[in-house]
mmCIF file of C-alpha atoms in Angstrom:
data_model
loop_
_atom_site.group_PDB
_atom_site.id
_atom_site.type_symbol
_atom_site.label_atom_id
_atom_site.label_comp_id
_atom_site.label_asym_id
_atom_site.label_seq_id
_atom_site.Cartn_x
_atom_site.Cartn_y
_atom_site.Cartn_z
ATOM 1 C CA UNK A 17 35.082 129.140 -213.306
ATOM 2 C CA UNK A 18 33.433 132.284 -212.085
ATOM 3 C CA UNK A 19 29.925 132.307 -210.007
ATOM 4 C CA UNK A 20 26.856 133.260 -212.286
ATOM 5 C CA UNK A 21 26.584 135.921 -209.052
ATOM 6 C CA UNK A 22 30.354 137.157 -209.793
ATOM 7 C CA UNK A 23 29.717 137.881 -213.355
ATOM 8 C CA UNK A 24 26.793 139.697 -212.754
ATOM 9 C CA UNK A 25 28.121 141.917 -210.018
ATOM 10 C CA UNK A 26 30.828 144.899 -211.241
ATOM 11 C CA UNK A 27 33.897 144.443 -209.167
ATOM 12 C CA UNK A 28 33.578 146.668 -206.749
ATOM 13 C CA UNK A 29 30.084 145.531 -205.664
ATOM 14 C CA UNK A 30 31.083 142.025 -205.404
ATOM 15 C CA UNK A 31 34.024 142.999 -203.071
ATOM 16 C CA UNK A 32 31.688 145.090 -201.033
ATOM 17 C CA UNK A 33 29.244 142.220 -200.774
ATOM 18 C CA UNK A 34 31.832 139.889 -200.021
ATOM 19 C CA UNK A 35 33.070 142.286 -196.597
ATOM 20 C CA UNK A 36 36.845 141.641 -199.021
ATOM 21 C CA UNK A 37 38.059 145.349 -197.224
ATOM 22 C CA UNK A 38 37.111 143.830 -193.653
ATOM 23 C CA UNK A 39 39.638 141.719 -193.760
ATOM 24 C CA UNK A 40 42.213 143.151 -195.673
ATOM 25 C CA UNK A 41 41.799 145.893 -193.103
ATOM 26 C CA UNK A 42 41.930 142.627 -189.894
ATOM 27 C CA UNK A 43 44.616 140.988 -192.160
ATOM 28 C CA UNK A 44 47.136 143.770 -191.517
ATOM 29 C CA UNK A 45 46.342 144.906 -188.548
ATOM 30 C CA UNK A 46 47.660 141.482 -187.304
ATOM 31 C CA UNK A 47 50.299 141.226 -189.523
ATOM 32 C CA UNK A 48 51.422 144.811 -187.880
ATOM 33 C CA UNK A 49 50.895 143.380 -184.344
ATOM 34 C CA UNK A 50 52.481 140.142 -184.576
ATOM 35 C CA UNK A 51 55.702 141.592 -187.285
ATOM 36 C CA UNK A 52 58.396 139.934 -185.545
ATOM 37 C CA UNK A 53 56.946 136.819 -185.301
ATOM 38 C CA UNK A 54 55.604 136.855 -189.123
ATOM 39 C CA UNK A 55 59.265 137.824 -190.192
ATOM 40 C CA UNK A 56 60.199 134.335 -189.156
ATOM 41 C CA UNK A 57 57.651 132.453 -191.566
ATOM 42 C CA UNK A 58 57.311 135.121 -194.090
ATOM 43 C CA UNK A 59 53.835 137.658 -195.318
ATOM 44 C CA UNK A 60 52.625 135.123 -198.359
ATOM 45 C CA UNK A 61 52.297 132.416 -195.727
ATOM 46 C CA UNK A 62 50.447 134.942 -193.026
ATOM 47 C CA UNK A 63 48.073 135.673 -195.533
ATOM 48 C CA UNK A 64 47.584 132.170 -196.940
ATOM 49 C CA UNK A 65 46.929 130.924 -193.056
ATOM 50 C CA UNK A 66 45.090 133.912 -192.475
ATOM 51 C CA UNK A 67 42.505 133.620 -195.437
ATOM 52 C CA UNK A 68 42.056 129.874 -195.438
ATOM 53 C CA UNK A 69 40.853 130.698 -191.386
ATOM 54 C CA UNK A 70 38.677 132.808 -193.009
ATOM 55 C CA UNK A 71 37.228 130.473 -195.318
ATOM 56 C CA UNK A 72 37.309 127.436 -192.586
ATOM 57 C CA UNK A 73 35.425 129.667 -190.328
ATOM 58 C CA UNK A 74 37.823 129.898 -187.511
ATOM 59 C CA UNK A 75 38.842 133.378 -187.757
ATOM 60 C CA UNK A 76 36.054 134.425 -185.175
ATOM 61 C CA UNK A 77 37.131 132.195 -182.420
ATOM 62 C CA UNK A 78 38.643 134.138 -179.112
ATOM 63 C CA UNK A 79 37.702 137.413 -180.639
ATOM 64 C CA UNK A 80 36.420 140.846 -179.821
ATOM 65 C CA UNK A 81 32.817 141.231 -180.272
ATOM 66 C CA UNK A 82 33.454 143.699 -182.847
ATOM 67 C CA UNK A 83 35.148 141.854 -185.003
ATOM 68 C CA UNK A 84 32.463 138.478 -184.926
ATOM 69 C CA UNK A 85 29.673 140.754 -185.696
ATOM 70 C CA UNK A 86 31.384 142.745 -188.306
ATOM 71 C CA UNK A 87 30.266 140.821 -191.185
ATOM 72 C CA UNK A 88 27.518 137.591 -191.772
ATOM 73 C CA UNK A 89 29.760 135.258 -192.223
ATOM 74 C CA UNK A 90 31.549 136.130 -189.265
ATOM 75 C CA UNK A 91 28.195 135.407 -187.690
ATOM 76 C CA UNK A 92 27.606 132.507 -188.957
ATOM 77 C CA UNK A 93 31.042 130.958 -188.495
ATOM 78 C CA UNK A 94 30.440 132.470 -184.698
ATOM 79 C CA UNK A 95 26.876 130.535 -184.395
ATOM 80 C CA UNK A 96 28.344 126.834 -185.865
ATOM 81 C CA UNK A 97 31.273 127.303 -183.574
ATOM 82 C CA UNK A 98 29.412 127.571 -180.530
ATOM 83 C CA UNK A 99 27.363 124.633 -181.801
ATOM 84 C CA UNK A 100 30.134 122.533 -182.470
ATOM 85 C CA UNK A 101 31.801 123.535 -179.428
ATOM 86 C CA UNK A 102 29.298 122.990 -177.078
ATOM 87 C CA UNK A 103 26.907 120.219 -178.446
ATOM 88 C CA UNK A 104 27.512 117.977 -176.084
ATOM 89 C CA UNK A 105 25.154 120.233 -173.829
ATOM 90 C CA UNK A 106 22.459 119.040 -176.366
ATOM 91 C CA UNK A 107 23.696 115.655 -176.446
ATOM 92 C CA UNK A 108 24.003 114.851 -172.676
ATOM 93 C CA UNK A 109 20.452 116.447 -172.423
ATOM 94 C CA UNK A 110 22.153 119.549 -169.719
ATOM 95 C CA UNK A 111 19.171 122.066 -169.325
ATOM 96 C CA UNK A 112 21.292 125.486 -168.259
ATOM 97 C CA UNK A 113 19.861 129.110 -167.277
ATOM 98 C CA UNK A 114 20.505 132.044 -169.370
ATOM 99 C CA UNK A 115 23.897 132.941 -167.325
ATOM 100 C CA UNK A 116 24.960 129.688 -167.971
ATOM 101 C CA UNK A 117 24.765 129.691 -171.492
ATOM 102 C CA UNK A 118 26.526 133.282 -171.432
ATOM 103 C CA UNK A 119 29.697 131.728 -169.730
ATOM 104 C CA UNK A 120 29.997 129.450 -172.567
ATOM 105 C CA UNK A 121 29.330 132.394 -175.325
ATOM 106 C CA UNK A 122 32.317 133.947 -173.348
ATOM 107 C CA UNK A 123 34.567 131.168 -173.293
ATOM 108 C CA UNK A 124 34.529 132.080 -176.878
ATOM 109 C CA UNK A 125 34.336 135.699 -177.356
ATOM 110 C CA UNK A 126 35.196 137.071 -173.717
ATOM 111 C CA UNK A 127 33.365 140.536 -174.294
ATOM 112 C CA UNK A 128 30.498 139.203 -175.235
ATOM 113 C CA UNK A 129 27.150 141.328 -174.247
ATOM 114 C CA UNK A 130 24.768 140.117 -171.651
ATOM 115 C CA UNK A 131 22.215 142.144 -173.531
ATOM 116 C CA UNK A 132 22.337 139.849 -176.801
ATOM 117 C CA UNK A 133 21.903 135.958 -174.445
ATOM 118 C CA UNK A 134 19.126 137.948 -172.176
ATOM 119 C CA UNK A 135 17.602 138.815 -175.675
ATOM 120 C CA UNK A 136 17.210 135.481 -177.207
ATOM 121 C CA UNK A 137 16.658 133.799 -173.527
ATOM 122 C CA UNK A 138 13.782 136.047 -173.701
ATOM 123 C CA UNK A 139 12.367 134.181 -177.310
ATOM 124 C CA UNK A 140 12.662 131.197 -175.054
ATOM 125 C CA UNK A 141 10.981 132.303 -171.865
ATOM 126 C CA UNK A 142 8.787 134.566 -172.782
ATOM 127 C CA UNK A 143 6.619 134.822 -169.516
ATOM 128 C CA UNK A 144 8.685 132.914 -167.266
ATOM 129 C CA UNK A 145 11.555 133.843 -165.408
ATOM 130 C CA UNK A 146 14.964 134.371 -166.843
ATOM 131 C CA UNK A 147 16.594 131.808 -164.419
ATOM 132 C CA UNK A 148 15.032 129.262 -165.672
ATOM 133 C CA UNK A 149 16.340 126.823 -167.352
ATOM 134 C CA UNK A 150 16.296 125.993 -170.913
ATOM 135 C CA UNK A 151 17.486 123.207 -173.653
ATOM 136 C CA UNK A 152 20.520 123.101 -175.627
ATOM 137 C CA UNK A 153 18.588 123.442 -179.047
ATOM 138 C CA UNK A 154 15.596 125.912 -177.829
ATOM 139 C CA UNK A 155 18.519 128.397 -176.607
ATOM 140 C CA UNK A 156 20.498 128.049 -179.769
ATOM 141 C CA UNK A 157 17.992 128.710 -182.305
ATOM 142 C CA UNK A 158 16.599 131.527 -180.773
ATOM 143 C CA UNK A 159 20.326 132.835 -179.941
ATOM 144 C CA UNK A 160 20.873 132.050 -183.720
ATOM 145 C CA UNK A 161 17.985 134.853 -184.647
ATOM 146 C CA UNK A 162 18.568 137.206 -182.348
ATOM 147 C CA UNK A 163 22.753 137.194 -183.363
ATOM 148 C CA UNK A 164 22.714 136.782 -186.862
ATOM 149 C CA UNK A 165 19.370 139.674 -187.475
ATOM 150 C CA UNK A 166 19.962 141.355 -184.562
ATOM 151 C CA UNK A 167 19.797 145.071 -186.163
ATOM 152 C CA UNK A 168 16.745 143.663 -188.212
ATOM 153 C CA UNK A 169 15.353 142.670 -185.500
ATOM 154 C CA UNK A 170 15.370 146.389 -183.439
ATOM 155 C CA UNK A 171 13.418 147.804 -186.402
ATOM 156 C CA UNK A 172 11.093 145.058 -186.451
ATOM 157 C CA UNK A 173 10.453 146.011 -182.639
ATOM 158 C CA UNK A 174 10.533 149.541 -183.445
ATOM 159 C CA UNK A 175 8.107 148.846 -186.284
ATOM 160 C CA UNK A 176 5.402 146.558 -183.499
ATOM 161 C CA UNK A 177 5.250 149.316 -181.259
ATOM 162 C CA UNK A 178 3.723 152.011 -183.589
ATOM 163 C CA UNK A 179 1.471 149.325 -184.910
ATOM 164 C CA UNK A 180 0.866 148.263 -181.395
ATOM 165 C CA UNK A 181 0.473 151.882 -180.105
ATOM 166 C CA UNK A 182 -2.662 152.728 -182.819
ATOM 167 C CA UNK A 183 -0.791 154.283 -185.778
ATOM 168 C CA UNK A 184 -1.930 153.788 -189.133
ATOM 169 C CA UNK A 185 0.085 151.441 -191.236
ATOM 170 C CA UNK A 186 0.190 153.968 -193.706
ATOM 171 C CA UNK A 187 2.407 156.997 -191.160
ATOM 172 C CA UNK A 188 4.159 153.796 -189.614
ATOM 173 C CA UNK A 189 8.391 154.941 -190.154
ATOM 174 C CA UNK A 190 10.017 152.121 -191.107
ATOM 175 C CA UNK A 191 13.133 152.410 -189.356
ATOM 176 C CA UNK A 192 16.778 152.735 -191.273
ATOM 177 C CA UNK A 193 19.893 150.300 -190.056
ATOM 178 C CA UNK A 194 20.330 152.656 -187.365
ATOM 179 C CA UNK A 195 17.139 154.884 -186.121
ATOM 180 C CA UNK A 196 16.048 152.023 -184.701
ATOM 181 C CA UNK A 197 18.508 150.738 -182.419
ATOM 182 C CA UNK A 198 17.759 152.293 -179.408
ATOM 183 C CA UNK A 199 14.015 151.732 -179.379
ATOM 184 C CA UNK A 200 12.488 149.394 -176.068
ATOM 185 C CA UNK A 201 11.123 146.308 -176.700
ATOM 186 C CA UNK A 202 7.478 146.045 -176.061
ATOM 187 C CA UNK A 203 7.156 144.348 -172.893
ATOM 188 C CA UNK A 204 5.267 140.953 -172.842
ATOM 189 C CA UNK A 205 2.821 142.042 -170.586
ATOM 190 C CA UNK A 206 1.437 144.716 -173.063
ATOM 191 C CA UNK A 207 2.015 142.629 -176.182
ATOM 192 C CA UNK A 208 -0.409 139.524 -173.813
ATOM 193 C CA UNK A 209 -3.009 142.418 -172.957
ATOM 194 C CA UNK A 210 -3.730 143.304 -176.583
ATOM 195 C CA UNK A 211 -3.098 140.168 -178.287
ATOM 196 C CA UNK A 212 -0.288 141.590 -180.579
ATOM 197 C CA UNK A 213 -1.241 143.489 -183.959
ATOM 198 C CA UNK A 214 -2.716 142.197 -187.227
ATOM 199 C CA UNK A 215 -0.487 140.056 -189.031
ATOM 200 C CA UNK A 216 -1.404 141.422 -192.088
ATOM 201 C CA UNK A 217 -0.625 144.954 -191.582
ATOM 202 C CA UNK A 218 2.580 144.154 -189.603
ATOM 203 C CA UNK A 219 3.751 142.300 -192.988
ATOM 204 C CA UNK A 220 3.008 144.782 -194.884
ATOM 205 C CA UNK A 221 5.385 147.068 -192.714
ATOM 206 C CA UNK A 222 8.251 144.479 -192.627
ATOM 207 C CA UNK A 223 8.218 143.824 -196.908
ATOM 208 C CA UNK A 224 8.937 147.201 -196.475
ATOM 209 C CA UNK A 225 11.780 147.048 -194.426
ATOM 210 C CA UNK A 226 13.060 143.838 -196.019
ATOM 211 C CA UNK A 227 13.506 146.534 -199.248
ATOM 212 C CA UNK A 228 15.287 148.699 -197.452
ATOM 213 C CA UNK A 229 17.450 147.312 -194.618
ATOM 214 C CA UNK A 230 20.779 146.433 -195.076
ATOM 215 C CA UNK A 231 21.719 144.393 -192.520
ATOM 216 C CA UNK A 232 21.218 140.850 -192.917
ATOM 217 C CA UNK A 233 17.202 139.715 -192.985
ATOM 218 C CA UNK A 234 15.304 136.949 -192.748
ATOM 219 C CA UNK A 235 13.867 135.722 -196.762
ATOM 220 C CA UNK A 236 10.989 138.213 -197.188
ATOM 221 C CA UNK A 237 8.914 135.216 -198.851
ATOM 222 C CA UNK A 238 9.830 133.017 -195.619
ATOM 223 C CA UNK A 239 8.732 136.141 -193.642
ATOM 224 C CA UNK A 240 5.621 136.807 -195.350
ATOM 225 C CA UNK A 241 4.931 132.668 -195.211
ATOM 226 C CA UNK A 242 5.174 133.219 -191.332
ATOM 227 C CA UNK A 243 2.623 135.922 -191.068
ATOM 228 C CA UNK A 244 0.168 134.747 -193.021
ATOM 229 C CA UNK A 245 -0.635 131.676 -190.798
ATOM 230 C CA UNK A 246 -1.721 133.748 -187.994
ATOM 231 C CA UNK A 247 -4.389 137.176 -187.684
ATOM 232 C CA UNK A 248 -3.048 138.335 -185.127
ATOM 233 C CA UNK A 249 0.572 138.011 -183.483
ATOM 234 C CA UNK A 250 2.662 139.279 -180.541
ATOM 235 C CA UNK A 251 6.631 140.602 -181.028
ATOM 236 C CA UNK A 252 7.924 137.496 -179.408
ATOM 237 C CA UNK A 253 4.963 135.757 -181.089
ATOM 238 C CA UNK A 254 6.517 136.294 -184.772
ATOM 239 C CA UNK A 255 10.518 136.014 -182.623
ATOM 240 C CA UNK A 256 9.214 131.964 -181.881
ATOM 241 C CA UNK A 257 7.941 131.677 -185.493
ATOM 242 C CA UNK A 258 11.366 132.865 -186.765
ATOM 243 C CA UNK A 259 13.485 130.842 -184.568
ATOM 244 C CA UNK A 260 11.620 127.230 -185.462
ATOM 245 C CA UNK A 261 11.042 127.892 -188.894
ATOM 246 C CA UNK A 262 12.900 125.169 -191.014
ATOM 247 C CA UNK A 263 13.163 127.304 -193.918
ATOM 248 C CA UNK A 264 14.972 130.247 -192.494
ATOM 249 C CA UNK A 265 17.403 128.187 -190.856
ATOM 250 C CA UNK A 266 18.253 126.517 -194.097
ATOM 251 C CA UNK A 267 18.459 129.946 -196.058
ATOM 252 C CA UNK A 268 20.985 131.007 -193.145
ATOM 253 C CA UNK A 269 22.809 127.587 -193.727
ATOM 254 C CA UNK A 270 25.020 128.265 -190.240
ATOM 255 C CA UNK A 271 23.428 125.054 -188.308
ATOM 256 C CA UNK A 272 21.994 121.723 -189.194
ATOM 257 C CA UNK A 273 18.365 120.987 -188.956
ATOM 258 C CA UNK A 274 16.831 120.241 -185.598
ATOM 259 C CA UNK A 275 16.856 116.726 -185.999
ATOM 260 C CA UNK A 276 20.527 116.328 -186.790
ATOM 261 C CA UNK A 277 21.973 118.766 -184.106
ATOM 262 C CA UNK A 278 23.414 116.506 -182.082
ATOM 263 C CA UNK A 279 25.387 114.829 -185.028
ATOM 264 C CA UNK A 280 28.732 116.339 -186.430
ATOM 265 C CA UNK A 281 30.773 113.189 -187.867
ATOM 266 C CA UNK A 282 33.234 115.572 -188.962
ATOM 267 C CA UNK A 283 34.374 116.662 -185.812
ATOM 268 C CA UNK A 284 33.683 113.423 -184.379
ATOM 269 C CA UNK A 285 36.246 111.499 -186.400
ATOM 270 C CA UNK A 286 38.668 115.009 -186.032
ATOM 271 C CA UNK A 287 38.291 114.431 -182.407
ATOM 272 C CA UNK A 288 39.140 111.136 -182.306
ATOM 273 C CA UNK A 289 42.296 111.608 -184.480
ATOM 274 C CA UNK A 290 43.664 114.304 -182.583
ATOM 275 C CA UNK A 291 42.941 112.630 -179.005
ATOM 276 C CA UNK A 292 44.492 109.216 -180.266
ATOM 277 C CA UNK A 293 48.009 111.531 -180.601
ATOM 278 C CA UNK A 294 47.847 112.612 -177.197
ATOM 279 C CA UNK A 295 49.224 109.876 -174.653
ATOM 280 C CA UNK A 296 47.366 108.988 -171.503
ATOM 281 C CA UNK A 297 44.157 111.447 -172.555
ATOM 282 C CA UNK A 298 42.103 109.377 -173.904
ATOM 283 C CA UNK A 299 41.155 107.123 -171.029
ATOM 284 C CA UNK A 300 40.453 110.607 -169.854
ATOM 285 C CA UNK A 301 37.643 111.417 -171.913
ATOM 286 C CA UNK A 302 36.372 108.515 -172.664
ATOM 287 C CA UNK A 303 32.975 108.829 -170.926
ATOM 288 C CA UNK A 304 32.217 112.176 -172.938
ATOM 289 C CA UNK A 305 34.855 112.606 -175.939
ATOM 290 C CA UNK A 306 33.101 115.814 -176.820
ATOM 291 C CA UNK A 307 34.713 117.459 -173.633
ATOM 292 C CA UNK A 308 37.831 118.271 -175.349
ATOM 293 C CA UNK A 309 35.406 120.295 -178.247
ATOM 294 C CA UNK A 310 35.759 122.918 -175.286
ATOM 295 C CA UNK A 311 38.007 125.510 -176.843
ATOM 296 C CA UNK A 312 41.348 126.194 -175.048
ATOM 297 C CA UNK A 313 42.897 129.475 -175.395
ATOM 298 C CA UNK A 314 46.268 128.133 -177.204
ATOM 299 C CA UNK A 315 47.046 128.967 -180.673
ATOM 300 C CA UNK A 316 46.945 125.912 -181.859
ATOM 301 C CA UNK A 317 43.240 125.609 -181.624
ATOM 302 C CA UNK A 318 42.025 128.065 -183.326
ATOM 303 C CA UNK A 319 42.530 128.049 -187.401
ATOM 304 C CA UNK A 320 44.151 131.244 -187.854
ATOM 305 C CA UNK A 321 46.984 131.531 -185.192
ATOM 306 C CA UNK A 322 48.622 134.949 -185.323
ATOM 307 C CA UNK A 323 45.528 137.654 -183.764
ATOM 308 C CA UNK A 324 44.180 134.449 -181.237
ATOM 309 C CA UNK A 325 47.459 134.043 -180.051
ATOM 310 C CA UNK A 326 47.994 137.806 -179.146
ATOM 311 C CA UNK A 327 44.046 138.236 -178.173
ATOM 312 C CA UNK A 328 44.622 134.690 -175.607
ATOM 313 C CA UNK A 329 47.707 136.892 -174.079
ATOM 314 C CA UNK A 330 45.340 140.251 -173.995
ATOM 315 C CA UNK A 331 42.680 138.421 -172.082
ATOM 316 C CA UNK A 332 44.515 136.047 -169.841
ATOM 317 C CA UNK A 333 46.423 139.193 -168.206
ATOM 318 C CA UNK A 334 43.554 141.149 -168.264
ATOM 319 C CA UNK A 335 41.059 138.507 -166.292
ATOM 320 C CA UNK A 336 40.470 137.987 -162.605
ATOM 321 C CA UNK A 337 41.786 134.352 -162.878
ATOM 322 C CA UNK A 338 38.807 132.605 -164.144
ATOM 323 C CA UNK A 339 40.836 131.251 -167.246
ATOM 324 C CA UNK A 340 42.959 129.428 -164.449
ATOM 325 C CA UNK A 341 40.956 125.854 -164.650
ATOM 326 C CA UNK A 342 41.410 125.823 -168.592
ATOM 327 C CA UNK A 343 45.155 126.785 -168.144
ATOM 328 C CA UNK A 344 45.832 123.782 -165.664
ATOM 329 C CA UNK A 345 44.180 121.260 -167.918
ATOM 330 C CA UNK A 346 46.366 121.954 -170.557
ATOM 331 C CA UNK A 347 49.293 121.567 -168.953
#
């Protein structure tokens, strides 16, 4: 039966909404790159596999950042991969600095940009240092923010600076998907000196831009419910309010709540399968089982196994040798 949303929507909408073209366009590209291996198995089954990795959410994994940006639910399969993947930070209580928490982005999207982890280390930090070090779950649900609304989130900069800067709300340009993606931040120390801007005239701005951005955005009512606890407010003021608001992360639906971060029976019991298969490991991991949630760079791993498989080769010849660890514990 079809979605009250799909009956609604003409076709053409609903594929556009749905990013359908993105990967039809990803879909062949592979099956071009990786022919004479897909002759052996045959082009229904390449696009079964390729599509159910799609829906499973393992499509991103190994990736160019390109292609895990591309489209929201790449993002979000990108954000509850790294969770999964790395929980056991969060679990084992690990505090790590914002270079740390970039190797581990990397160890799942190689080309990821320093820019993006200094960005939501910042929502962390705020005055402080950006070596210091910071909590599994504060890190994530900032990073979560920043990744998933990060063009949203350059207007809404662009948008605190005229405010902050004297204009009237009124002559205040609300920034398109792209004018505003080369504005500066504010700077912390200006946004401390004048306390921030009036919350009320700064969500005025923003249902604005909610109306008119199309990248992905926060729930304007979720927004507005944000603003209107405070007068006034500072950029990375409103970035904090964002990041620990329980609704938002529930309308994003990529992680769990706070409390149950540290919980995924799923891949608990998926672990424990998989490890009870493999002789002699799992005396190995016994101490921490959620070491082998580490992602290795074999197709195997990853959902979808035609474009990891080729991207794994890509990045392994490319690197200075830092993949060598993960290769020897595989073997």
């Amino acid at each position: 039966m079809l979605s009250p949303e799909r009956l609604a929507l003409p076709d053409y909408e609903y594929l556009a909404q749905r990013h359908v073209l993105t990967y039809m366009e990803d879909a062949v590209c592979q099956l071009l790159e990786n022919k004479e291996d897909i002759s052996q198995y045959g082009i229904a089954r390449f696009f079964t596999e390729y599509f159910n990795s799609v829906c499973q959410g393992t499509h991103i994994l190994f990736r160019e950042f390109s292609f895990i940006q591309a489209t929201p639910h790449n993002r979000a399969s990108f954000l509850r991969a790294f969770w999964r993947c790395f929980r056991s930070v969060g679990k084992n209580g690990d505090l790590l600095t914002m270079k740390e928490y970039h190797c581990l982005l990397q160890l799942l999207c190689p080309d990821f940009p320093l820019e993006l982890t200094q960005k939501a280390a910042r929502i962390v930090l705020m005055d402080d240092a950006m070596d210091c070090l910071m909590s599994f779950s504060d890190f994530l649900f900032a990073f979560q923010i920043q990744f998933y609304y990060s063009e949203f989130l350059e207007s809404v900069a662009a948008i605190y600076q005229d405010l902050l800067s004297g204009k009237n709300p009124k002559t205040v340009i609300v920034p398109t998907s792209s004018s505003g993606q080369h504005r500066q931040r504010p700077t912390l120390c200006e946004a401390s000196m004048l306390e921030g801007v009036e919350a009320s005239l700064f969500s005025q701005c923003l249902e604005n831009l909610c109306d008119r951005h199309k990248y992905s955005c926060p729930p304007p009512a979720l927004v507005k419910e944000v603003l209107s606890n405070v007068q006034r407010l500072t950029f990375y003021g409103f970035l904090v309010a964002l990041s620990k608001h329980h609704g938002i992360n529930q309308a994003l639906g990529a992680l769990p709540d706070k409390g149950d971060l540290m919980h995924d029976p799923a891949m608990d019991e998926e672990l424990e399968r998989l490890l009870a298969q493999i002789p002699g490991l799992v005396n190995s991991v016994t101490a921490s089982p959620e070491v082998s949630c580490l992602p290795s760079r074999t197709p195997h791993r990853a959902g979808f196994s035609w474009r990891p498989l080729h991207h794994a080769r890509k990045v392994d010849t490319e690197s200075d040798g830092s993949t060598e660890e993960t290769d020897e514990s595989e073997t």
